[in-house]
Amino acid sequence: MMPARSDLATHEVTNQPPPPGDRDLWADDPLLRAFLTGSDARTDQIAPYARSLGTQALRDAARQANDHPPEAVIFDTGGRRLDEVRFHPAYHQLMQLSTEAGYAAIAWEDAPCGHLSHAAMVYLASQVEPGHCCPLTMTYAAAPVLRRMPGLEDWTRAIASRRYDPAIRPVAEKHGATIGMAMTEKQGGSDLRANTTQAQPDGDLWRLSGHKWFCSAPMSDGFLKLAQTAQGLSCFLVPRWLETGRNAIEIQRLKKKLGNRANASAEIEYRGAQAHLLGADGDGVRVILDMVHHTRLDTALAPAGLMRAALTEAHRWASHRRVFQKTLIDQPLMQAVLADLTLDWLGSLALSLHVARSFDGAGPQDRAFARIGVAIAKYLSNKLCPLVVAEAMEALGGIGYIEDGPLPLLYREAPLNGIWEGSGNVICLDVLRSLARAPGAAEMLDQELDAARGLDAGFDRALASYRHDWRAQPAEAEARQFVERTGLLLSAAILIRHAQDGRIDHALPAAFIATRLGGPRGRFAGAAAVPDPARLLALCFAPTA
C-alpha cells in the first residue's frame, strides 16, 4: 500500500505509531504457541488461520461487517413473508474464512486435540471480529447432540463440512450448514423450565407454537429449541428451510444490541413450525445442556481473545508514543499497569486452554474436570475482560475511545460472554451443584490443584489458606468468592506446571502468584507490585516494529 502523507498543510504528523499493516496473530503470540507446545493441536491449520485473520484486509472486513449490521427483510415487495436477514458481503467473507479453517468442524474430525485446536481458533477469531463467531460456536456445540440422533444424517454431514453455504435451501441440498439456538422466553430467562412454547406431535414430526425472546443467528439452517409437550420440556431441531418451502418461523424484529453487531439476534415466533424431537420426550433440559456445555468452552476462550486484542493495541501504542521525553512503555507506572493487566489475560488463557484439553479426553476424569472447569474458566475470564479492555482503552487516551480504532468494538463486546450461556450467578451456582452432585468433579478439582503442590511456596500457602476456609461446601451467598479464588488457584497451578516442563519462563507464574495469591491487593490495575514488569511484557508480546 502507498503510505499516507505525514507532511500536512498546517503541521507534520509525529509521535504516532505507524499503521499496523498485516499482523501475524500466531507469530506475535509467544504464549499461545507455548501453551500448545507438547500437544497434538493442529498448529499446521491454526497458524495459517491466525495469519489470515491478522491481515489488514480481514480487519477491514471486520470493520465493514460491524459498520453495516444485518437487516431484517420481513416481506417482499408484494407483501409476501420472507422472514430473512441480509448481511453485508464482509460478514460472508469472515464466515467463509473461519468455516474453511475448521472453526466449527475441527473438533469432530477424529484427529487428536480437536477441541483444543477449536479453542485456539475461537481465541484468535475473537481478536478480530467476534460477531461471526456466534453461529460457528453454536454449530460446533450442536454436533455432539445431533450426532447421537438417528435420521439426521443430512444435518450431521452438513454441520461437519468446511464449506460455507449461506444459500436458502433445505439442508439436504446444501454443502454446509450452521446451527442457531433459541431458548430464552420473556417470562423465564435462565429458568428454562418456565418456558411456555408448545409442541404437538404431527406423525413422525412435531409442530411448535410460541414466542422466543432471543434467537441467536436467525439465518442459521436449523435451531435447537426447547418446548413443552405432554411429557414436559423437550428439545427439538427446527429447520429454517423445508423441501416444501419456508418453515413457519416468523421474525418479529432484530435486537439492537450493545455489541456483537455483525451477528443478528432476533425475536421470533413459531406458527406451527415443523420440528424433529431430539432425545426422549420430556428430557429436553438434559439434551440441550450438552450443547450448552460446549458453547461455554467458547465463552471462556472468547474473552481471553478480546483481552489479548486490547492489550496488543495498548502495548503497540505505548511502545511508540513518547510522553515527557520518554517512550511510554519505559515509564514505570505504565509498565506496572500493562504488566498487571497482562497477568489477567495470561491466567485466563492458560486456564481456558487447559480446560479445552479436558474436552478432548475420553475418560470419566476428563469429563468430570471439563464439567466444573469450564464453568470456573467462563466466570473468571468474563469478570476480568471488561476491566482489562477498559484499562487498555485508557492507556491510549482519547484516541482509544474513537471508532477509528478497534477498542470501542472490543469494549462493547467485553460483557457479552459473561451474559450468554449463564450469567455470573448462574455459573457460580452451577459450580456448587457440580461439586455436590457431579461424579468426580470435586476429586478432579483437588487433583488439578494438588498437581502444583510443592513447586512454589507462595502457591502452597495460598492453597492451604483456601482449603482452610472451604473445609465444607460453600454457602450460596459465598459462591462468587469461592469460584474466583478457585479460578485464580487453578490458573496459578497450570502456569506453574507449564514453567516446570519448560514451556514458559518461571517469571510468569511467580508474578501471577505474587500479585493474585500473595495477600491483599488494590482493586484496580497497577495497584499490585508486579516483579520486573518490563521483562514480563517482553515475554508476552512480540517486539513492535
XYZ file of C-alpha atoms in Angstrom:
545
model
C 0.000 0.000 0.000
C 1.121 3.547 -0.674
C 1.966 5.208 2.677
C -0.246 8.009 3.944
C 1.115 11.565 3.957
C 2.545 12.932 7.196
C 3.503 16.404 5.920
C 0.141 18.177 6.094
C -0.530 21.802 5.251
C -0.572 23.058 8.846
C 1.596 20.515 10.644
C 3.574 17.308 10.384
C 2.158 14.129 11.907
C 4.624 12.878 14.515
C 4.616 10.800 17.698
C 2.010 8.395 16.337
C 2.517 4.627 15.957
C 2.960 3.522 12.359
C -0.025 1.820 10.721
C -0.101 -1.795 11.915
C -0.461 -3.296 8.439
C -0.634 -7.074 8.225
C -0.152 -8.852 11.530
C 0.639 -12.473 12.232
C -1.510 -13.379 15.233
C 0.405 -16.650 15.592
C 3.969 -15.323 15.415
C 3.091 -12.359 17.634
C 1.693 -14.508 20.461
C 4.510 -16.469 22.120
C 2.262 -17.616 24.972
C -0.359 -19.181 22.711
C 2.399 -21.094 20.956
C 3.878 -22.144 24.295
C 0.560 -23.387 25.690
C 0.002 -25.545 22.597
C 3.532 -26.978 22.703
C 3.603 -30.656 23.569
C 0.048 -31.228 22.395
C -1.273 -32.618 19.126
C -3.148 -29.399 18.394
C -3.406 -28.767 14.664
C -0.907 -25.927 14.558
C -0.469 -26.596 10.832
C -4.031 -25.290 10.455
C -4.144 -22.834 13.353
C -1.067 -20.853 12.235
C -2.280 -20.030 8.694
C -5.709 -19.149 10.064
C -4.040 -16.752 12.508
C -2.055 -15.149 9.709
C -5.168 -14.675 7.570
C -7.093 -13.138 10.456
C -4.300 -10.672 11.094
C -4.181 -9.185 7.629
C -5.269 -5.620 7.070
C -7.855 -6.877 4.559
C -9.560 -9.052 7.170
C -9.507 -6.294 9.764
C -11.130 -4.010 7.180
C -13.777 -6.669 6.562
C -14.409 -6.883 10.302
C -14.981 -3.142 10.452
C -17.335 -3.244 7.465
C -19.347 -6.092 8.968
C -19.859 -4.023 12.120
C -20.459 -0.700 10.348
C -23.119 -2.342 8.159
C -25.069 -4.608 10.544
C -27.594 -7.184 9.326
C -31.053 -6.088 8.271
C -34.367 -7.912 8.626
C -36.349 -8.340 5.407
C -39.754 -9.449 6.618
C -41.809 -9.030 3.423
C -41.175 -8.868 -0.298
C -42.495 -6.013 -2.414
C -45.831 -7.788 -2.843
C -46.360 -8.254 0.875
C -45.462 -11.957 0.975
C -43.485 -13.074 4.017
C -39.758 -13.655 3.591
C -38.549 -13.603 7.219
C -34.940 -13.269 6.135
C -31.881 -11.450 7.423
C -29.470 -9.908 4.917
C -25.769 -9.416 5.692
C -23.009 -7.249 4.278
C -20.595 -9.173 1.996
C -17.836 -8.667 4.575
C -19.747 -10.851 7.047
C -19.865 -13.674 4.495
C -16.133 -13.193 3.883
C -15.439 -13.748 7.579
C -17.780 -16.718 7.783
C -16.149 -18.346 4.773
C -12.631 -17.934 6.157
C -13.492 -19.373 9.572
C -15.642 -22.200 8.218
C -12.940 -23.317 5.798
C -10.319 -23.101 8.554
C -12.348 -25.625 10.554
C -13.593 -23.420 13.409
C -16.792 -25.486 13.816
C -15.624 -28.783 12.327
C -12.103 -29.467 13.561
C -13.174 -30.841 16.946
C -15.269 -33.572 15.279
C -12.823 -34.771 12.615
C -11.403 -37.592 14.752
C -7.953 -36.002 14.992
C -6.202 -35.641 18.371
C -6.738 -32.413 20.316
C -9.665 -31.313 18.174
C -11.313 -29.324 20.949
C -8.027 -27.683 21.888
C -7.489 -26.711 18.244
C -11.024 -25.344 18.084
C -10.439 -23.376 21.280
C -7.336 -21.742 19.801
C -9.378 -20.710 16.756
C -12.070 -19.161 18.967
C -9.394 -17.194 20.793
C -7.884 -15.949 17.532
C -11.138 -15.083 15.749
C -12.401 -13.143 18.770
C -9.438 -10.802 18.446
C -10.615 -9.618 15.020
C -14.412 -9.948 14.690
C -16.315 -11.715 17.478
C -19.799 -11.416 15.961
C -19.372 -14.044 13.277
C -18.159 -16.498 15.927
C -21.689 -16.899 17.317
C -23.220 -19.153 14.612
C -19.971 -21.090 14.273
C -19.779 -21.706 18.001
C -23.360 -22.980 18.086
C -22.677 -25.210 15.080
C -19.651 -26.665 16.875
C -21.647 -27.166 20.063
C -24.681 -28.760 18.374
C -22.602 -31.561 16.856
C -22.496 -33.860 19.916
C -26.286 -33.611 20.233
C -27.143 -34.193 16.582
C -24.585 -36.951 16.049
C -26.390 -39.125 18.602
C -29.785 -38.812 16.916
C -30.879 -41.299 14.210
C -32.404 -39.998 10.993
C -30.465 -36.711 10.924
C -27.611 -37.765 8.648
C -28.073 -34.783 6.318
C -27.635 -32.478 9.310
C -24.577 -34.183 10.750
C -22.942 -34.187 7.289
C -23.697 -30.526 6.666
C -22.543 -29.146 10.013
C -19.309 -31.159 9.790
C -18.500 -29.565 6.420
C -15.786 -26.962 5.912
C -17.748 -25.335 3.088
C -19.665 -22.164 3.853
C -23.044 -22.211 2.125
C -25.440 -19.369 3.013
C -27.962 -20.372 0.316
C -31.652 -20.524 1.234
C -32.231 -24.231 0.612
C -33.213 -27.290 2.673
C -30.257 -28.944 4.330
C -30.222 -31.959 2.005
C -29.329 -29.623 -0.882
C -26.548 -27.715 0.912
C -22.781 -28.130 1.012
C -22.619 -26.921 4.615
C -24.954 -25.712 7.341
C -24.966 -23.667 10.531
C -26.979 -24.120 13.711
C -28.533 -21.453 15.919
C -30.233 -21.549 19.274
C -33.429 -20.093 20.726
C -34.241 -20.908 24.338
C -34.951 -17.642 26.170
C -38.539 -16.546 26.714
C -39.784 -13.338 28.307
C -41.107 -14.881 31.493
C -38.315 -17.394 32.083
C -34.808 -16.233 31.211
C -32.392 -18.661 32.847
C -35.311 -20.617 34.324
C -35.790 -22.804 31.273
C -38.498 -24.918 32.873
C -40.756 -21.842 32.848
C -40.827 -21.902 29.017
C -44.332 -21.905 27.541
C -43.679 -22.688 23.849
C -45.816 -25.713 22.982
C -45.033 -28.738 20.795
C -47.678 -31.050 19.344
C -46.970 -34.359 17.599
C -47.567 -34.489 13.839
C -46.847 -38.008 12.623
C -43.084 -38.620 12.916
C -42.504 -34.885 13.384
C -43.736 -32.154 15.708
C -45.251 -28.686 15.367
C -44.090 -25.806 17.571
C -46.100 -22.731 18.524
C -44.854 -19.918 20.729
C -42.528 -16.940 21.114
C -38.773 -16.778 21.728
C -37.341 -13.551 23.082
C -33.801 -14.262 21.863
C -32.917 -16.283 18.805
C -29.191 -16.271 18.124
C -28.191 -16.184 14.434
C -31.721 -16.354 12.943
C -30.458 -17.126 9.407
C -28.962 -20.420 10.548
C -30.157 -23.541 8.765
C -31.530 -25.096 11.920
C -32.092 -24.272 15.571
C -32.064 -26.172 18.823
C -35.115 -25.198 20.862
C -36.975 -26.161 23.998
C -40.746 -26.577 24.058
C -43.367 -28.130 26.313
C -45.019 -31.431 25.411
C -47.438 -33.581 27.397
C -44.336 -35.190 28.957
C -42.638 -31.928 29.890
C -39.878 -29.754 28.481
C -38.349 -31.342 25.367
C -35.605 -30.472 22.899
C -36.172 -30.026 19.167
C -34.263 -29.329 15.982
C -36.242 -26.818 13.933
C -35.191 -26.486 10.270
C -35.173 -22.993 8.815
C -35.978 -24.188 5.309
C -38.111 -27.177 4.273
C -38.321 -29.062 0.998
C -41.802 -27.607 0.626
C -40.686 -24.012 1.315
C -40.132 -21.818 4.356
C -40.757 -23.226 7.808
C -43.309 -21.352 9.899
C -40.759 -19.214 11.783
C -41.599 -15.508 11.764
C -39.089 -12.806 12.656
C -40.664 -10.123 14.821
C -37.652 -7.821 14.957
C -33.879 -7.792 15.209
C -32.389 -6.855 18.557
C -30.441 -3.593 18.758
C -27.509 -4.797 20.824
C -24.699 -3.011 22.592
C -22.139 -5.054 20.685
C -21.905 -8.208 18.576
C -23.254 -6.057 15.771
C -22.121 -8.126 12.801
C -24.240 -11.005 14.086
C -28.036 -10.948 14.081
C -30.198 -11.721 17.110
C -33.969 -11.737 16.800
C -37.318 -12.166 18.462
C -39.178 -14.898 16.638
C -42.495 -16.713 16.725
C -43.354 -20.257 15.714
C -46.657 -20.635 13.936
C -46.813 -24.422 13.773
C -43.143 -24.770 12.778
C -42.053 -28.266 11.790
C -39.508 -29.821 14.180
C -37.609 -33.026 14.969
C -37.643 -34.307 18.555
C -34.123 -34.769 19.940
C -33.783 -37.388 22.629
C -36.606 -38.617 24.799
C -39.864 -36.729 25.106
C -39.682 -34.682 28.323
C -35.884 -34.908 28.580
C -35.143 -31.577 26.905
C -33.015 -29.901 29.556
C -30.575 -32.785 29.755
C -30.292 -32.925 25.954
C -29.751 -29.179 25.450
C -27.199 -28.978 28.256
C -24.758 -30.970 26.131
C -24.817 -28.112 23.631
C -24.600 -25.521 26.417
C -21.596 -27.333 27.889
C -19.697 -26.907 24.624
C -20.757 -23.312 24.000
C -19.449 -22.484 27.466
C -15.973 -23.505 26.352
C -16.130 -20.809 23.694
C -17.444 -18.223 26.150
C -14.327 -18.877 28.243
C -11.911 -18.510 25.300
C -13.506 -15.512 23.585
C -12.847 -13.042 26.442
C -9.199 -14.151 26.501
C -9.077 -13.207 22.821
C -10.723 -9.840 23.470
C -8.229 -9.117 26.249
C -5.333 -10.083 24.009
C -6.526 -7.784 21.220
C -6.996 -4.854 23.599
C -3.616 -5.334 25.258
C -1.903 -5.649 21.873
C -3.278 -2.221 20.952
C -2.199 -0.722 24.279
C 1.262 -2.294 24.024
C 1.733 -1.062 20.443
C 0.678 2.462 21.391
C 2.904 2.573 24.473
C 5.861 1.189 22.511
C 5.761 4.080 20.015
C 4.308 7.040 21.920
C 6.720 9.464 23.626
C 5.485 11.448 26.622
C 7.638 13.698 28.813
C 10.780 12.830 26.824
C 10.400 9.083 27.317
C 8.697 6.304 25.414
C 5.504 5.440 27.269
C 6.368 1.752 27.594
C 9.541 2.698 29.516
C 7.708 4.742 32.136
C 7.371 2.807 35.398
C 3.690 3.423 36.061
C 2.608 2.450 32.544
C 4.767 -0.661 32.792
C 3.096 -1.546 36.088
C -0.410 -1.143 34.664
C 0.211 -3.085 31.457
C 2.033 -5.887 33.261
C -0.775 -6.245 35.787
C -3.379 -6.397 33.010
C -1.261 -8.879 31.097
C -1.345 -11.245 34.069
C -5.160 -11.194 33.977
C -5.087 -12.239 30.331
C -2.319 -14.777 30.931
C -4.186 -16.629 33.669
C -7.414 -16.657 31.665
C -5.770 -18.054 28.552
C -3.833 -20.719 30.440
C -6.912 -21.889 32.354
C -9.243 -21.884 29.344
C -6.871 -23.828 27.093
C -6.217 -26.324 29.880
C -9.957 -26.876 30.219
C -10.188 -27.324 26.435
C -7.684 -30.191 26.708
C -10.047 -31.966 29.081
C -12.786 -31.805 26.427
C -10.519 -33.971 24.276
C -10.231 -36.601 26.980
C -12.384 -39.698 26.719
C -12.302 -40.874 30.329
C -14.605 -40.071 33.248
C -11.924 -37.955 34.951
C -11.598 -35.700 31.898
C -15.368 -35.337 31.672
C -15.617 -34.521 35.366
C -12.998 -31.780 35.163
C -14.455 -30.395 31.931
C -17.842 -30.103 33.623
C -16.654 -27.944 36.521
C -13.549 -26.435 34.898
C -15.388 -24.794 32.020
C -17.742 -23.017 34.414
C -14.864 -21.698 36.530
C -12.939 -20.552 33.438
C -16.007 -18.847 31.968
C -16.671 -16.949 35.183
C -13.112 -15.770 35.754
C -12.382 -14.770 32.152
C -15.579 -12.798 31.771
C -15.312 -10.901 35.028
C -11.800 -9.777 34.072
C -12.440 -8.962 30.416
C -14.363 -5.640 30.707
C -11.838 -4.326 33.236
C -8.855 -5.211 31.058
C -10.392 -3.745 27.891
C -11.382 -0.507 29.651
C -7.871 -0.039 31.073
C -6.316 -0.755 27.667
C -8.561 1.899 26.161
C -7.493 4.364 28.854
C -3.831 3.675 28.089
C -4.392 5.181 24.641
C -6.247 8.198 25.994
C -8.869 9.873 23.816
C -7.807 8.095 20.621
C -8.730 4.792 22.250
C -12.318 5.991 22.622
C -12.638 6.832 18.922
C -14.221 4.392 16.483
C -11.232 4.712 14.125
C -9.506 2.012 16.164
C -10.637 -1.419 17.399
C -11.030 -0.695 21.121
C -14.659 0.547 21.048
C -15.710 -2.690 19.326
C -13.794 -4.737 21.903
C -15.299 -2.698 24.750
C -18.860 -3.258 23.529
C -18.158 -6.956 23.162
C -16.486 -7.383 26.549
C -19.631 -8.054 28.669
C -21.350 -10.394 26.209
C -19.857 -13.780 27.022
C -20.439 -13.201 30.728
C -24.173 -12.980 29.986
C -24.513 -15.655 27.304
C -24.908 -19.284 28.414
C -25.333 -18.381 32.069
C -24.624 -15.091 33.803
C -22.242 -14.904 36.749
C -24.654 -16.043 39.445
C -25.952 -18.916 37.319
C -22.400 -20.104 36.629
C -21.302 -19.908 40.262
C -24.355 -21.845 41.427
C -23.621 -24.418 38.743
C -20.102 -24.839 40.172
C -21.599 -25.559 43.600
C -24.025 -28.062 42.059
C -21.168 -29.791 40.259
C -19.210 -30.140 43.491
C -22.221 -31.606 45.253
C -23.674 -33.821 42.526
C -21.391 -34.366 39.513
C -19.456 -37.627 39.952
C -15.748 -36.970 40.278
C -15.911 -33.167 39.965
C -14.666 -32.374 43.481
C -11.982 -35.044 43.272
C -10.692 -33.790 39.914
C -10.634 -30.205 41.163
C -8.477 -31.300 44.102
C -6.252 -33.339 41.797
C -5.647 -30.362 39.486
C -4.719 -28.145 42.419
C -2.536 -30.770 44.077
C -0.556 -31.259 40.859
C 1.280 -27.996 41.577
C 1.830 -28.518 45.302
C 5.422 -28.435 46.443
C 6.611 -26.449 43.408
C 6.082 -22.922 44.727
C 5.926 -21.851 48.376
C 3.572 -18.956 47.671
C 1.137 -21.248 45.886
C 1.296 -23.781 48.715
C 0.429 -21.120 51.296
C -2.487 -19.852 49.218
C -3.805 -23.373 48.666
C -3.602 -24.187 52.371
C -5.497 -20.993 53.230
C -8.134 -21.759 50.605
C -8.694 -25.266 51.942
C -8.870 -23.984 55.495
C -11.575 -21.506 54.500
C -13.574 -24.016 52.428
C -13.482 -27.142 54.526
C -17.200 -27.529 53.849
C -19.407 -26.820 50.823
C -19.612 -23.023 50.398
C -22.910 -21.363 51.180
C -24.822 -19.962 48.217
C -24.014 -16.377 49.185
C -20.278 -17.242 49.113
C -20.366 -18.787 45.647
C -18.703 -15.891 43.807
C -15.860 -15.594 46.296
C -15.297 -19.349 46.131
C -15.277 -19.541 42.324
C -12.957 -16.550 41.984
C -10.402 -17.968 44.398
C -10.674 -21.407 42.831
C -10.136 -19.957 39.357
C -7.060 -17.985 40.419
C -5.542 -21.032 42.122
C -6.240 -23.221 39.089
C -4.655 -20.627 36.794
C -1.591 -20.463 39.019
C -1.319 -24.252 39.180
C -1.411 -24.513 35.390
C 1.194 -21.772 34.947
C 3.482 -23.452 37.488
C 3.248 -26.754 35.628
C 3.925 -25.094 32.278
C 7.041 -23.483 33.778
C 8.169 -26.810 35.231
C 8.020 -28.532 31.843
C 9.841 -25.645 30.173
C 7.024 -24.194 28.106
C 7.085 -20.788 29.772
C 9.505 -18.748 31.846
C 9.294 -19.218 35.637
C 8.909 -15.452 35.991
C 5.319 -15.686 34.722
C 3.828 -17.958 37.423
C 5.969 -16.182 40.033
C 4.464 -12.805 39.108
C 0.951 -14.248 38.949
C 1.241 -15.824 42.392
C 2.835 -12.750 43.963
C 0.056 -10.443 42.720
C -3.015 -12.728 42.735
C -2.412 -15.121 45.621
C 0.080 -13.310 47.813
C -2.275 -11.336 50.023
C -4.304 -8.118 49.849
C -4.023 -6.018 46.715
C -5.701 -2.926 45.323
C -8.871 -3.243 43.328
C -7.520 -1.618 40.167
C -4.856 -2.417 37.595
C -1.376 -1.250 38.541
C -2.037 -1.360 42.283
C -0.157 -4.661 42.598
C 3.640 -4.622 42.566
C 4.450 -6.821 39.559
C 8.062 -8.052 39.731
C 10.154 -6.865 36.761
C 7.215 -5.666 34.615
C 9.401 -4.853 31.585
C 10.609 -8.448 31.378
C 7.089 -9.797 31.834
C 5.834 -7.705 28.898
C 8.764 -8.822 26.764
C 7.866 -12.457 27.449
C 4.238 -11.980 26.406
C 4.418 -9.660 23.389
C 6.491 -9.814 20.250
C 8.646 -6.721 19.697
C 6.805 -3.979 17.800
C 8.279 -2.640 14.589
